[in-house]
PDB file of C-alpha atoms in Angstrom:
ATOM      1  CA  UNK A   1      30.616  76.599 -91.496  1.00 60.00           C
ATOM      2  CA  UNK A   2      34.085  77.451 -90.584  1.00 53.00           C
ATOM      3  CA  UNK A   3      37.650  75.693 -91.734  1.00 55.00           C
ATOM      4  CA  UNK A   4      39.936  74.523 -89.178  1.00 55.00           C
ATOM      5  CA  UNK A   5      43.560  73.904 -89.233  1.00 57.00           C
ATOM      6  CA  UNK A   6      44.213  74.523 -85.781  1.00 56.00           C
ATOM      7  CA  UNK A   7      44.786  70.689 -84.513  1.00 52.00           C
ATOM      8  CA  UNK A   8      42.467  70.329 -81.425  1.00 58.00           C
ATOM      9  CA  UNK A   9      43.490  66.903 -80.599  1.00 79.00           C
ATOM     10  CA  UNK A  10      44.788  63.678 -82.724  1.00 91.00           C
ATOM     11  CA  UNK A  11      44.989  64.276 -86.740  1.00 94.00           C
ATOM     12  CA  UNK A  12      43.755  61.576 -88.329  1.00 95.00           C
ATOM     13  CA  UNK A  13      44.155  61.197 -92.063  1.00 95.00           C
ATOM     14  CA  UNK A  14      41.744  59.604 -93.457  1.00 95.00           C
ATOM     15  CA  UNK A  15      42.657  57.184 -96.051  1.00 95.00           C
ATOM     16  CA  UNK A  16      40.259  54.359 -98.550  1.00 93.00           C
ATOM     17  CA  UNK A  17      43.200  52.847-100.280  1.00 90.00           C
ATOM     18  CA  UNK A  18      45.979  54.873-100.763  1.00 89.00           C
ATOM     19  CA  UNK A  19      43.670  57.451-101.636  1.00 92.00           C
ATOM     20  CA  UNK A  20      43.331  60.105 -99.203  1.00 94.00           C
ATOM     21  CA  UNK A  21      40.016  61.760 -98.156  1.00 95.00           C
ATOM     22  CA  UNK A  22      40.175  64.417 -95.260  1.00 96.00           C
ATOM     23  CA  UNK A  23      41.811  65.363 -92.186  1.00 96.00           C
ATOM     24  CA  UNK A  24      39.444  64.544 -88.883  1.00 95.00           C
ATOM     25  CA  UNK A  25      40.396  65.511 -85.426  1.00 94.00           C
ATOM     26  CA  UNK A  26      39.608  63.547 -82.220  1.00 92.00           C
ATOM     27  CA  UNK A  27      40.367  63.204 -78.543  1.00 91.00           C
ATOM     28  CA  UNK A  28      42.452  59.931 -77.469  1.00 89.00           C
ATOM     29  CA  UNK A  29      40.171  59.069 -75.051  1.00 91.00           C
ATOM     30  CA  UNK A  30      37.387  58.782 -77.856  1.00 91.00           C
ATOM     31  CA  UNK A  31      35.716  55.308 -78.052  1.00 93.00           C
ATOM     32  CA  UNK A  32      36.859  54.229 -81.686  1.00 95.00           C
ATOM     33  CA  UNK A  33      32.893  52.862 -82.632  1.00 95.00           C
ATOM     34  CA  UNK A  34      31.741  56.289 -81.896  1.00 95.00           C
ATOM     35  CA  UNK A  35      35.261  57.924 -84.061  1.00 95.00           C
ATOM     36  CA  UNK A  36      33.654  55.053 -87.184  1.00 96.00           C
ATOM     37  CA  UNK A  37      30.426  56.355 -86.962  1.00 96.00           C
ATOM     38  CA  UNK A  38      31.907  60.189 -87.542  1.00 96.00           C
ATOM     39  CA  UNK A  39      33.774  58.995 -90.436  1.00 96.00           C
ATOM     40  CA  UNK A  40      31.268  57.208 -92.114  1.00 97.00           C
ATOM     41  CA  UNK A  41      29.154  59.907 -91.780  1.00 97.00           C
ATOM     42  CA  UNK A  42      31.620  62.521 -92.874  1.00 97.00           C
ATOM     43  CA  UNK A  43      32.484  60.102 -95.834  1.00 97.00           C
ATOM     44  CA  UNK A  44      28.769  59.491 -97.164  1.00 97.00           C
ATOM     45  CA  UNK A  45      27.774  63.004 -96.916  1.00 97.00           C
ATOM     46  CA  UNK A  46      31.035  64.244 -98.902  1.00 97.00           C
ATOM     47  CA  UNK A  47      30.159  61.420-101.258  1.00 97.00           C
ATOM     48  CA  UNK A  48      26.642  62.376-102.301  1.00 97.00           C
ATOM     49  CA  UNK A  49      27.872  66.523-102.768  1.00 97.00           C
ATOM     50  CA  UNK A  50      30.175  64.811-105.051  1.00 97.00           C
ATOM     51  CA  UNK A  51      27.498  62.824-106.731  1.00 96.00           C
ATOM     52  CA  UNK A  52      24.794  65.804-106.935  1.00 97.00           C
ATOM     53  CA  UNK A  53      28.123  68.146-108.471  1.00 97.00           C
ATOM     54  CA  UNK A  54      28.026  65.699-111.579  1.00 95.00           C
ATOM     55  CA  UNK A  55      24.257  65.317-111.888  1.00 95.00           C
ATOM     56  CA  UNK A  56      23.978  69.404-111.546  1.00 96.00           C
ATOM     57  CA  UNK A  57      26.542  69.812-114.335  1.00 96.00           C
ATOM     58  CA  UNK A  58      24.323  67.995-116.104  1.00 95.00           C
ATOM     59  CA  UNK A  59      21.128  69.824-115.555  1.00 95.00           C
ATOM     60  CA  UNK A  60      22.772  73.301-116.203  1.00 96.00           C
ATOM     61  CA  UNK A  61      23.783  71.284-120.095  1.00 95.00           C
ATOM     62  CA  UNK A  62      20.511  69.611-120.393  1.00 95.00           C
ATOM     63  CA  UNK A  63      17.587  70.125-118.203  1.00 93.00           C
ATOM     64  CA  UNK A  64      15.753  67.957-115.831  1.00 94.00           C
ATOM     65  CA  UNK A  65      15.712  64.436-116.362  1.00 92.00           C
ATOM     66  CA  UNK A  66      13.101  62.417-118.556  1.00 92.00           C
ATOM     67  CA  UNK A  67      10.758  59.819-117.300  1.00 89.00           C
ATOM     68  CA  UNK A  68      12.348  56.479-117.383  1.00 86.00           C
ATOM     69  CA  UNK A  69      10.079  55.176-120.041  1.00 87.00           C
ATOM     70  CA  UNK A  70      10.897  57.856-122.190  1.00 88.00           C
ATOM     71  CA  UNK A  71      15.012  57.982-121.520  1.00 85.00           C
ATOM     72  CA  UNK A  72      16.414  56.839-125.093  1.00 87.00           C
ATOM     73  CA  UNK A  73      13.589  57.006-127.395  1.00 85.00           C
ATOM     74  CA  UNK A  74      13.545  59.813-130.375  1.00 83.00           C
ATOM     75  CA  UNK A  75      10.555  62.322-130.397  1.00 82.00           C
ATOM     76  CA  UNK A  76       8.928  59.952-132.885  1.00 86.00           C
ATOM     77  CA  UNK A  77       8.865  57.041-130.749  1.00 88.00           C
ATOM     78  CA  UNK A  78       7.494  59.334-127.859  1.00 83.00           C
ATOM     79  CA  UNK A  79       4.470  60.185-130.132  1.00 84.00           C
ATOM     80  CA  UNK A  80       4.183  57.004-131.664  1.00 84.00           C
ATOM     81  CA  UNK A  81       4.034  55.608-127.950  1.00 89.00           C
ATOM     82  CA  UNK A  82       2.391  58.566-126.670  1.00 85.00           C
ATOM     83  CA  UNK A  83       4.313  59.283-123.684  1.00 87.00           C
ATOM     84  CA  UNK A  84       4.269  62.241-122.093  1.00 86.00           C
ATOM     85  CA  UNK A  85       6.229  64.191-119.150  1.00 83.00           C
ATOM     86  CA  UNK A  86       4.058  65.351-117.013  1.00 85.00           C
ATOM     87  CA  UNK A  87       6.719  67.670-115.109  1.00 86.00           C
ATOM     88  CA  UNK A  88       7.211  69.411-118.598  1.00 84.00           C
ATOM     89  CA  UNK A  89       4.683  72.117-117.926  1.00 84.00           C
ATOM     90  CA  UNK A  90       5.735  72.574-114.238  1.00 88.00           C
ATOM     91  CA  UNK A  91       9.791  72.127-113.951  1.00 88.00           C
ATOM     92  CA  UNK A  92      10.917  75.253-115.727  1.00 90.00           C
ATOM     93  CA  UNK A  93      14.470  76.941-115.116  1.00 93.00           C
ATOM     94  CA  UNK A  94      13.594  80.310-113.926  1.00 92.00           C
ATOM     95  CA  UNK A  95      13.977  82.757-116.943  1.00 91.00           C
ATOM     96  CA  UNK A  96      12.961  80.182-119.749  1.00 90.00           C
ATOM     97  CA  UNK A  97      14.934  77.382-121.209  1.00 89.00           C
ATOM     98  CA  UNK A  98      17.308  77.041-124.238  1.00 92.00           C
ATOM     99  CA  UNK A  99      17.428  73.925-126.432  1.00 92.00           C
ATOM    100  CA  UNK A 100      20.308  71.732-126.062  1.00 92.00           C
ATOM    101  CA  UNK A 101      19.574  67.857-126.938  1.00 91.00           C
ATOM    102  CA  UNK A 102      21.186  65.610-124.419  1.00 89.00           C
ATOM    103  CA  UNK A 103      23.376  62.873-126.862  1.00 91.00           C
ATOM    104  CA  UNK A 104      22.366  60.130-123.910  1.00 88.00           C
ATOM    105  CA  UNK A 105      18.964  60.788-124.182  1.00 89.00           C
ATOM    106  CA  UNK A 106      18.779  60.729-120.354  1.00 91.00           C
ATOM    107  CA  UNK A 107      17.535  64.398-120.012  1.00 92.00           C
ATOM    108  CA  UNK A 108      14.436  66.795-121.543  1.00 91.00           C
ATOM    109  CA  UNK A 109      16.882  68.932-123.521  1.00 90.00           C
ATOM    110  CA  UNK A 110      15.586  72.143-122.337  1.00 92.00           C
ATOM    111  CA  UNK A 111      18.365  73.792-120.212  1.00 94.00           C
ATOM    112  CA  UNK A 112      18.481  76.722-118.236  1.00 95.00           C
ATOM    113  CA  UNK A 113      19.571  79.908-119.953  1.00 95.00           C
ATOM    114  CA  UNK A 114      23.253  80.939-119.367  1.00 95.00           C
ATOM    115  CA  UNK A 115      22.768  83.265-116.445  1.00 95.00           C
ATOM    116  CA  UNK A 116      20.854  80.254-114.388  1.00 96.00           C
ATOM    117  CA  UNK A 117      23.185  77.742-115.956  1.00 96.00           C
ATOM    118  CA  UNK A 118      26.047  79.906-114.491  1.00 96.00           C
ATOM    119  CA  UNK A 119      24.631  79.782-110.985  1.00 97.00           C
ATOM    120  CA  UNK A 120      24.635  76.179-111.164  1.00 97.00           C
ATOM    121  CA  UNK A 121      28.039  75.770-112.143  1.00 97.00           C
ATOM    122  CA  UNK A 122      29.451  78.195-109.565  1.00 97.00           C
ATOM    123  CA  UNK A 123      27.981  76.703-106.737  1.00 97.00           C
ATOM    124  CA  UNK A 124      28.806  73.448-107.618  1.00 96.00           C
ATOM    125  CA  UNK A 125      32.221  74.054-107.846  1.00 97.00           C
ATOM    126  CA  UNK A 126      32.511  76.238-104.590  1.00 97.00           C
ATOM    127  CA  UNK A 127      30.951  73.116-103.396  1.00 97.00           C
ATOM    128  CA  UNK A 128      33.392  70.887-105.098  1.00 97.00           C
ATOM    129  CA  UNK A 129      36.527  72.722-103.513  1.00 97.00           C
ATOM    130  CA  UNK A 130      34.754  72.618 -99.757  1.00 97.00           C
ATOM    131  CA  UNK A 131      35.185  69.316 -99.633  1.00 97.00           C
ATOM    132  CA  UNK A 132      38.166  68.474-102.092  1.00 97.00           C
ATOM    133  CA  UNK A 133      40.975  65.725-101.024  1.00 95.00           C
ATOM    134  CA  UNK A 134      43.411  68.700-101.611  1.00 95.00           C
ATOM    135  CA  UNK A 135      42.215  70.028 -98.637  1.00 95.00           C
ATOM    136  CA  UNK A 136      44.489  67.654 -96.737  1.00 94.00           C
ATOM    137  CA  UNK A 137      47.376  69.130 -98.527  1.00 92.00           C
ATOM    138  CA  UNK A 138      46.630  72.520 -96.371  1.00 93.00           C
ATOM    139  CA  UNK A 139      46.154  70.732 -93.534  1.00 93.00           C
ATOM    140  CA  UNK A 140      42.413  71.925 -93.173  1.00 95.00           C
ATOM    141  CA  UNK A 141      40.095  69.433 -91.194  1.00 95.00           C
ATOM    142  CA  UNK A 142      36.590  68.649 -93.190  1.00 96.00           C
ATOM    143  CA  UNK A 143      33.881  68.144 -90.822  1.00 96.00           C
ATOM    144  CA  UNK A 144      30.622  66.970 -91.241  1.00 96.00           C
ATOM    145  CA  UNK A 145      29.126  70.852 -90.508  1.00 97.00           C
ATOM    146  CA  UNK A 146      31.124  71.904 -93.765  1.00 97.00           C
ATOM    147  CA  UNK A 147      29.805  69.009 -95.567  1.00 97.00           C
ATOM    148  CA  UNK A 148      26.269  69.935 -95.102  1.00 97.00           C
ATOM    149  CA  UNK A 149      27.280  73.273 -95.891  1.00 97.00           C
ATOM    150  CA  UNK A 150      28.122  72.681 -98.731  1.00 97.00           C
ATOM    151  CA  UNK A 151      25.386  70.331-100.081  1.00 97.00           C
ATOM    152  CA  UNK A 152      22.834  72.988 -98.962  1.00 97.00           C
ATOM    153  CA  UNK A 153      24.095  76.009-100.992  1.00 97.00           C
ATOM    154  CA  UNK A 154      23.878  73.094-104.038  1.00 97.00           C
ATOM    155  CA  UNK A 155      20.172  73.009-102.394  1.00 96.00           C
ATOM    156  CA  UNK A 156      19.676  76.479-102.595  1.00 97.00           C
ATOM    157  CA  UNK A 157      21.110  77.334-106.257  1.00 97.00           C
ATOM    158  CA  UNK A 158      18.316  74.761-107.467  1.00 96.00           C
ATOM    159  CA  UNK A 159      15.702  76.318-105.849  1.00 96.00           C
ATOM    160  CA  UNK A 160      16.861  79.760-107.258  1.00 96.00           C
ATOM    161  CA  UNK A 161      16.982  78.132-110.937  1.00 96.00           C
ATOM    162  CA  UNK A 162      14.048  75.796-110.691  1.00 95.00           C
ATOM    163  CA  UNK A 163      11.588  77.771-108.424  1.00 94.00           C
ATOM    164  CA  UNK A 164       8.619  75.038-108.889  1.00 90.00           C
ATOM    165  CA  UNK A 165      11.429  71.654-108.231  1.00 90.00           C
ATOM    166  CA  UNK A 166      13.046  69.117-109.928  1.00 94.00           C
ATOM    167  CA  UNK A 167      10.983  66.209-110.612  1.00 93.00           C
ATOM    168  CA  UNK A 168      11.143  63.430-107.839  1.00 93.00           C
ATOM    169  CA  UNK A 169      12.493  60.806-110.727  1.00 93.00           C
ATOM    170  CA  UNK A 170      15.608  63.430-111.280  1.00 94.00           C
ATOM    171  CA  UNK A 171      18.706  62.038-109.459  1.00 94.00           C
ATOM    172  CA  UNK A 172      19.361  65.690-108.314  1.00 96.00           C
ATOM    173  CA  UNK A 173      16.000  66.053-106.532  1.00 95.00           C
ATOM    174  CA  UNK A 174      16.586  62.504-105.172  1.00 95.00           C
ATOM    175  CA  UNK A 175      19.634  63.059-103.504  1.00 96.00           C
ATOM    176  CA  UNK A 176      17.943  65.990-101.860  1.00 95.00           C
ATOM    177  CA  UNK A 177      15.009  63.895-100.606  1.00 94.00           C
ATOM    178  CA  UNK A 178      17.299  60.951 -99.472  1.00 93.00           C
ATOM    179  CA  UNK A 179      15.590  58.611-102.384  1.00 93.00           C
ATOM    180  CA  UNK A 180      18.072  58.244-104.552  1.00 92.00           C
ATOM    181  CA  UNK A 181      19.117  54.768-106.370  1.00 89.00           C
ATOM    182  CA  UNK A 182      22.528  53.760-106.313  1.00 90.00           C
ATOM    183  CA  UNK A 183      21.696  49.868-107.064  1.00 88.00           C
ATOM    184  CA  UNK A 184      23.965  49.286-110.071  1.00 86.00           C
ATOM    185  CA  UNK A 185      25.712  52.074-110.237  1.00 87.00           C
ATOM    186  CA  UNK A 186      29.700  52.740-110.041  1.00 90.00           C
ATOM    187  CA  UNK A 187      28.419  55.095-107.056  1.00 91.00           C
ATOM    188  CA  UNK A 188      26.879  52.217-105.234  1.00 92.00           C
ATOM    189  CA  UNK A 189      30.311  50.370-104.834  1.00 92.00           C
ATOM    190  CA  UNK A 190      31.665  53.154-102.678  1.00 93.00           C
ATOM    191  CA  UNK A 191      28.835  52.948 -99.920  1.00 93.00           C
ATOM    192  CA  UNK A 192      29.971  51.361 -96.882  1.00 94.00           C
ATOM    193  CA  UNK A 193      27.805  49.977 -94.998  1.00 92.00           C
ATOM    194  CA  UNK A 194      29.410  48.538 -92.305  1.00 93.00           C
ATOM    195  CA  UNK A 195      32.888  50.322 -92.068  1.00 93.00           C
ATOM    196  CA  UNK A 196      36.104  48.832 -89.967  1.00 94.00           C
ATOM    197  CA  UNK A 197      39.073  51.452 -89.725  1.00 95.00           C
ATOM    198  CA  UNK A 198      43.209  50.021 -89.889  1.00 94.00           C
ATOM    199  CA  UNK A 199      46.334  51.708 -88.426  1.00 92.00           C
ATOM    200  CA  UNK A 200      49.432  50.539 -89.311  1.00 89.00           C
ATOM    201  CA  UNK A 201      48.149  46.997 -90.108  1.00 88.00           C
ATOM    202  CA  UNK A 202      45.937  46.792 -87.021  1.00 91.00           C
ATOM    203  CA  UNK A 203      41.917  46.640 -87.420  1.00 92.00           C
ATOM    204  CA  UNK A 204      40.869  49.325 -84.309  1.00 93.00           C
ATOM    205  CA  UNK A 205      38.096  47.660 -81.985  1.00 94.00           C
ATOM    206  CA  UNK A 206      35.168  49.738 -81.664  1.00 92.00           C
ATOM    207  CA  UNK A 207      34.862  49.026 -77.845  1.00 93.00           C
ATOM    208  CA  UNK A 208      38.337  50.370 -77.545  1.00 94.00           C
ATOM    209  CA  UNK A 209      39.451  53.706 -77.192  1.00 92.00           C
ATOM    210  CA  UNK A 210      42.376  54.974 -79.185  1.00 91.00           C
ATOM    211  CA  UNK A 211      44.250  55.987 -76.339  1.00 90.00           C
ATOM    212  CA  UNK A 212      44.703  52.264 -76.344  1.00 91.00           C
ATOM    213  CA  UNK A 213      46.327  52.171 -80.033  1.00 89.00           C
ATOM    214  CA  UNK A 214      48.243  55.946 -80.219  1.00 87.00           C
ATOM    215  CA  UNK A 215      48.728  56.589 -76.255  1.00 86.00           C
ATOM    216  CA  UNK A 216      47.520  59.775 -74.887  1.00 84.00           C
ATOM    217  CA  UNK A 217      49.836  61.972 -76.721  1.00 81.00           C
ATOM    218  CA  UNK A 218      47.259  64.217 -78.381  1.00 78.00           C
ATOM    219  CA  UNK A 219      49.375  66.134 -80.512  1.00 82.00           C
ATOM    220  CA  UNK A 220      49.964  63.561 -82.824  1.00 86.00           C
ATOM    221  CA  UNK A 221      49.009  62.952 -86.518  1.00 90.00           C
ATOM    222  CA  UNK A 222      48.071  59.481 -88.263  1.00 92.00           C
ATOM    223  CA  UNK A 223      46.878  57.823 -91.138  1.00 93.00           C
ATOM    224  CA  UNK A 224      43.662  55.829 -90.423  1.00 94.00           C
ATOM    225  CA  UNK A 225      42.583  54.012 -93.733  1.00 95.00           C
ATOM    226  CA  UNK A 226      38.695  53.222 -93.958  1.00 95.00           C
ATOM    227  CA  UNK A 227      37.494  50.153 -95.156  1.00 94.00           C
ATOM    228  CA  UNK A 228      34.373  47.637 -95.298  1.00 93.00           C
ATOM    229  CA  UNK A 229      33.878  45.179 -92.264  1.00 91.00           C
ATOM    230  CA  UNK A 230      35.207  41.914 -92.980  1.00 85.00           C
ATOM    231  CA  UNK A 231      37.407  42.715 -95.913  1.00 82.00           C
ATOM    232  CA  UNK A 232      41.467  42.391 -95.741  1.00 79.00           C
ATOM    233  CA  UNK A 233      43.672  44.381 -94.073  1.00 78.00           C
ATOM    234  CA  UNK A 234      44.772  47.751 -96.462  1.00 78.00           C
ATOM    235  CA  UNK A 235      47.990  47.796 -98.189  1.00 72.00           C
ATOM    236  CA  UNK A 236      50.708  49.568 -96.418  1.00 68.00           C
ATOM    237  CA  UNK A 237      51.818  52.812 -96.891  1.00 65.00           C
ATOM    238  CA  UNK A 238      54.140  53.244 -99.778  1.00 63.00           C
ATOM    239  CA  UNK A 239      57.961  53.690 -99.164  1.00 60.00           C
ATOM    240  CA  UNK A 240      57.758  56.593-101.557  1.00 59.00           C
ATOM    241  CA  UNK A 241      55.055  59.024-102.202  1.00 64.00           C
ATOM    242  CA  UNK A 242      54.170  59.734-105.809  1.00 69.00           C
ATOM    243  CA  UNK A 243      56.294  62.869-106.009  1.00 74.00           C
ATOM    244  CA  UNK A 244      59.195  61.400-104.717  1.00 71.00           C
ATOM    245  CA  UNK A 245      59.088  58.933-106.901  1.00 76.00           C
ATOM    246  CA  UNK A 246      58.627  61.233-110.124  1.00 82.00           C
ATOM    247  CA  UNK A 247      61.843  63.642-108.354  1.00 83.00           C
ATOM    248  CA  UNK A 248      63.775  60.208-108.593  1.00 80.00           C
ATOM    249  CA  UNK A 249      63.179  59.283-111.875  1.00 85.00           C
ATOM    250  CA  UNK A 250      64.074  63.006-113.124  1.00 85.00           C
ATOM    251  CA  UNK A 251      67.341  63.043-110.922  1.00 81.00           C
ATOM    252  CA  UNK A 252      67.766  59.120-112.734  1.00 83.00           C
ATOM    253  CA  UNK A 253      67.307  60.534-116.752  1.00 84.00           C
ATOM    254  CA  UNK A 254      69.124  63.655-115.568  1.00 84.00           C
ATOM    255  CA  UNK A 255      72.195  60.835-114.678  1.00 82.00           C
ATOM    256  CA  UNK A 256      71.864  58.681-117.882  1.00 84.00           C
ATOM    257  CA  UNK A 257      72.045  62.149-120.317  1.00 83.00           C
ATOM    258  CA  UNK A 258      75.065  63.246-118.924  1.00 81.00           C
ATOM    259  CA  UNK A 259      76.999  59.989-119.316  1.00 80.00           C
ATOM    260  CA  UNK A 260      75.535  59.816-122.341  1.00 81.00           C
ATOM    261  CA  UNK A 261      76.917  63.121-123.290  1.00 79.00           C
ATOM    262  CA  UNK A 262      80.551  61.637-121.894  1.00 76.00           C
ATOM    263  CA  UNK A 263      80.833  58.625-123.753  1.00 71.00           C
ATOM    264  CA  UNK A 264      79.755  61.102-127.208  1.00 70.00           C
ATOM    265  CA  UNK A 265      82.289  63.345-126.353  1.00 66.00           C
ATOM    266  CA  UNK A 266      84.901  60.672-125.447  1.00 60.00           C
ATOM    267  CA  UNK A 267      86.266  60.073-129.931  1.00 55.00           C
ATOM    268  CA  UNK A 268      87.998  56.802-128.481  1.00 56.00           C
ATOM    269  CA  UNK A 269      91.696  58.523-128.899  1.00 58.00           C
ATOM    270  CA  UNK A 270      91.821  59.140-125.172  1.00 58.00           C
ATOM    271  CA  UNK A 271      94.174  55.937-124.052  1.00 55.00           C
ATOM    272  CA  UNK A 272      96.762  58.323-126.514  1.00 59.00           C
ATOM    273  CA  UNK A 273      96.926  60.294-123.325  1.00 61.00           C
ATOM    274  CA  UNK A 274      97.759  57.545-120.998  1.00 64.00           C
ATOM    275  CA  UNK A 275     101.082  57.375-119.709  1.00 63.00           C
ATOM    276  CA  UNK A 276     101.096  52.833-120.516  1.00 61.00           C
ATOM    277  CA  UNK A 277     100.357  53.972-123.877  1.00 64.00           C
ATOM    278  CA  UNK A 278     104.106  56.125-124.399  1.00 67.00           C
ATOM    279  CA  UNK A 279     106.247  54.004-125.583  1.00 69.00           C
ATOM    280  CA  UNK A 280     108.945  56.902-124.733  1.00 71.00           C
ATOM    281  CA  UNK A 281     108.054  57.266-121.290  1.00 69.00           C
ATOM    282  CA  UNK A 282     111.204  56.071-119.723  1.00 66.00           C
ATOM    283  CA  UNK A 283     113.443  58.362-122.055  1.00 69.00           C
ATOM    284  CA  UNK A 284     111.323  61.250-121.633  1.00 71.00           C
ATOM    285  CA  UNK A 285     111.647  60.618-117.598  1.00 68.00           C
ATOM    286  CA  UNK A 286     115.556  60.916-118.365  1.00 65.00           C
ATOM    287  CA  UNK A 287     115.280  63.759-120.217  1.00 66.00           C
ATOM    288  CA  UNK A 288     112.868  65.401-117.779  1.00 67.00           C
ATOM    289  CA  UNK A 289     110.021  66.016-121.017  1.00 67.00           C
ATOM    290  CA  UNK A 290     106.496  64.665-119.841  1.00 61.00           C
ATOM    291  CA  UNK A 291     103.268  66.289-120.073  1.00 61.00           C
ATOM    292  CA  UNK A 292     102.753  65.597-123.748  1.00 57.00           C
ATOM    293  CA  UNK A 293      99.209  64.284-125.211  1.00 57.00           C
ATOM    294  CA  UNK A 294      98.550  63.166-128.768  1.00 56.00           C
ATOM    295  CA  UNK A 295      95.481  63.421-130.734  1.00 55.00           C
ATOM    296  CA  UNK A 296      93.864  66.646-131.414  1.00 58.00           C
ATOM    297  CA  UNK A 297      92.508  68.894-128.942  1.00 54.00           C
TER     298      UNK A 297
END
């Protein structure tokens, strides 16, 4: 899928917080319900690449994932309770495996070797930069083509290191089927649902266009922030952005070192040199001698 940072229309920034996401162009005559559904579809999709990147850094560490019985117990208690993984036999990384013991307990242990374990870790973070917030610093627009992009090379470096699949129980192969279980998870609380999108302190109406908000100026760029229906409006955009505010407080400890400097400089002789403090000033006027400090130099 191709990058874009040719503007085609309205910018929007797309904000959760003061967080930003990506950059998504539209037309102004666009009907804002159908400009939600984009973004919310945009926004999931970007979410779960995120979500399988972290599960597939931990499959390239530890292997697949155990059965949820058996997630925590030592090999004793396994015996003792006589579990067994039936995917064991079936879900090997292509090449063999290599024993590394996952400290969770969450995962078999058995780990691809390092040239499979590689291809894991490059794709996913190929993957990670495609659909990166810092894209917005470049001014490159994320669409939902790149998105699925990216989550299907992630699809196709699993196939190439587990030939035979993942188990179905293994949040990576879960994700990829559209089964995974987000139900009290930190994941789960960034699903919206039912989405509502604010500019500049105004909820947009989905029957509305945004010709009706912006105007018809399609050249322009905005920050839409994304946020569940029903729930207050977002804060407002800060006065200062992060940087500026860092620049500030340099130029402000930059200020306070060189007066400090002064005042150690300054050995509290100075009002020698002040012409109140010469008690022969109006002689030396007469005499035409001025100019003369006291104290050492």
């Amino acid at each position: 899928a191709e990058v874009s940072t040719q503007s085609t229309g309205v910018r929007l920034l797309i904000k959760k917080g003061y967080d930003s996401l990506f950059l998504h162009d539209i037309t102004t005559d666009q009907n804002v319900g159908s400009l939600l559904a984009e973004v919310l579809a945009v926004y999931h999709l970007r979410l779960k690449v995120l979500r399988v990147c972290d599960e597939m850094q931990c499959l390239a560490k530890h292997g697949h994932f155990l059965p949820a019985n058996m997630q925590g117990l030592t090999e004793e208690q396994i015996e003792e309770l006589k579990y067994k993984d039936e995917y064991a036999a079936i879900c090997i990384p292509q090449g063999g495996s290599v024993e590394c013991e996952d400290p969770i307990g969450r995962r078999t242990g058995r780990a691809p070797n390092q040239a499979m374990a590689e291809v894991l870790m490059k794709t996913l973070t190929d993957a990670k930069e495609m659909v990166s917030s810092k894209l917005t610093g470049s001014n490159t627009v994320l669409t939902l083509a790149v998105v699925q992009d990216a989550l299907d090379r992630l699809k196709g470096a699993v196939m190439i290191v587990y030939p035979m699949k993942l188990p179905p129980y293994d949040p990576v192969q879960a994700e990829f089927d559209g089964q995974e279980d987000l139900s009290g998870s930190q994941a789960s609380l960034e699903i919206i649902e039912q989405g509502a999108l604010w500019w500049a302190g105004k909820e947009l109406l989905p029957e509305k266009t945004l010709s009706d908000y912006v105007g018809r100026n399609e050249k322009t760029k905005i920050i839409v922030k994304l946020s569940k229906k029903g729930a207050s409006a977002p804060g407002r955009e800060q006065l200062m952005s992060e940087e500026e505010k860092k620049q500030m407080m340099a130029w402000q400890y930059r200020k306070q070192e060189e007066m400090k400097k002064l005042h150690e400089a300054d050995d509290g002789d100075d009002y020698y040199n002040s012409p109140w403090a010469n008690s022969n000033a109006l002689k030396n006027q007469f005499h035409g001698i001025g100019n003369i400090k006291w104290g050492p130099k």
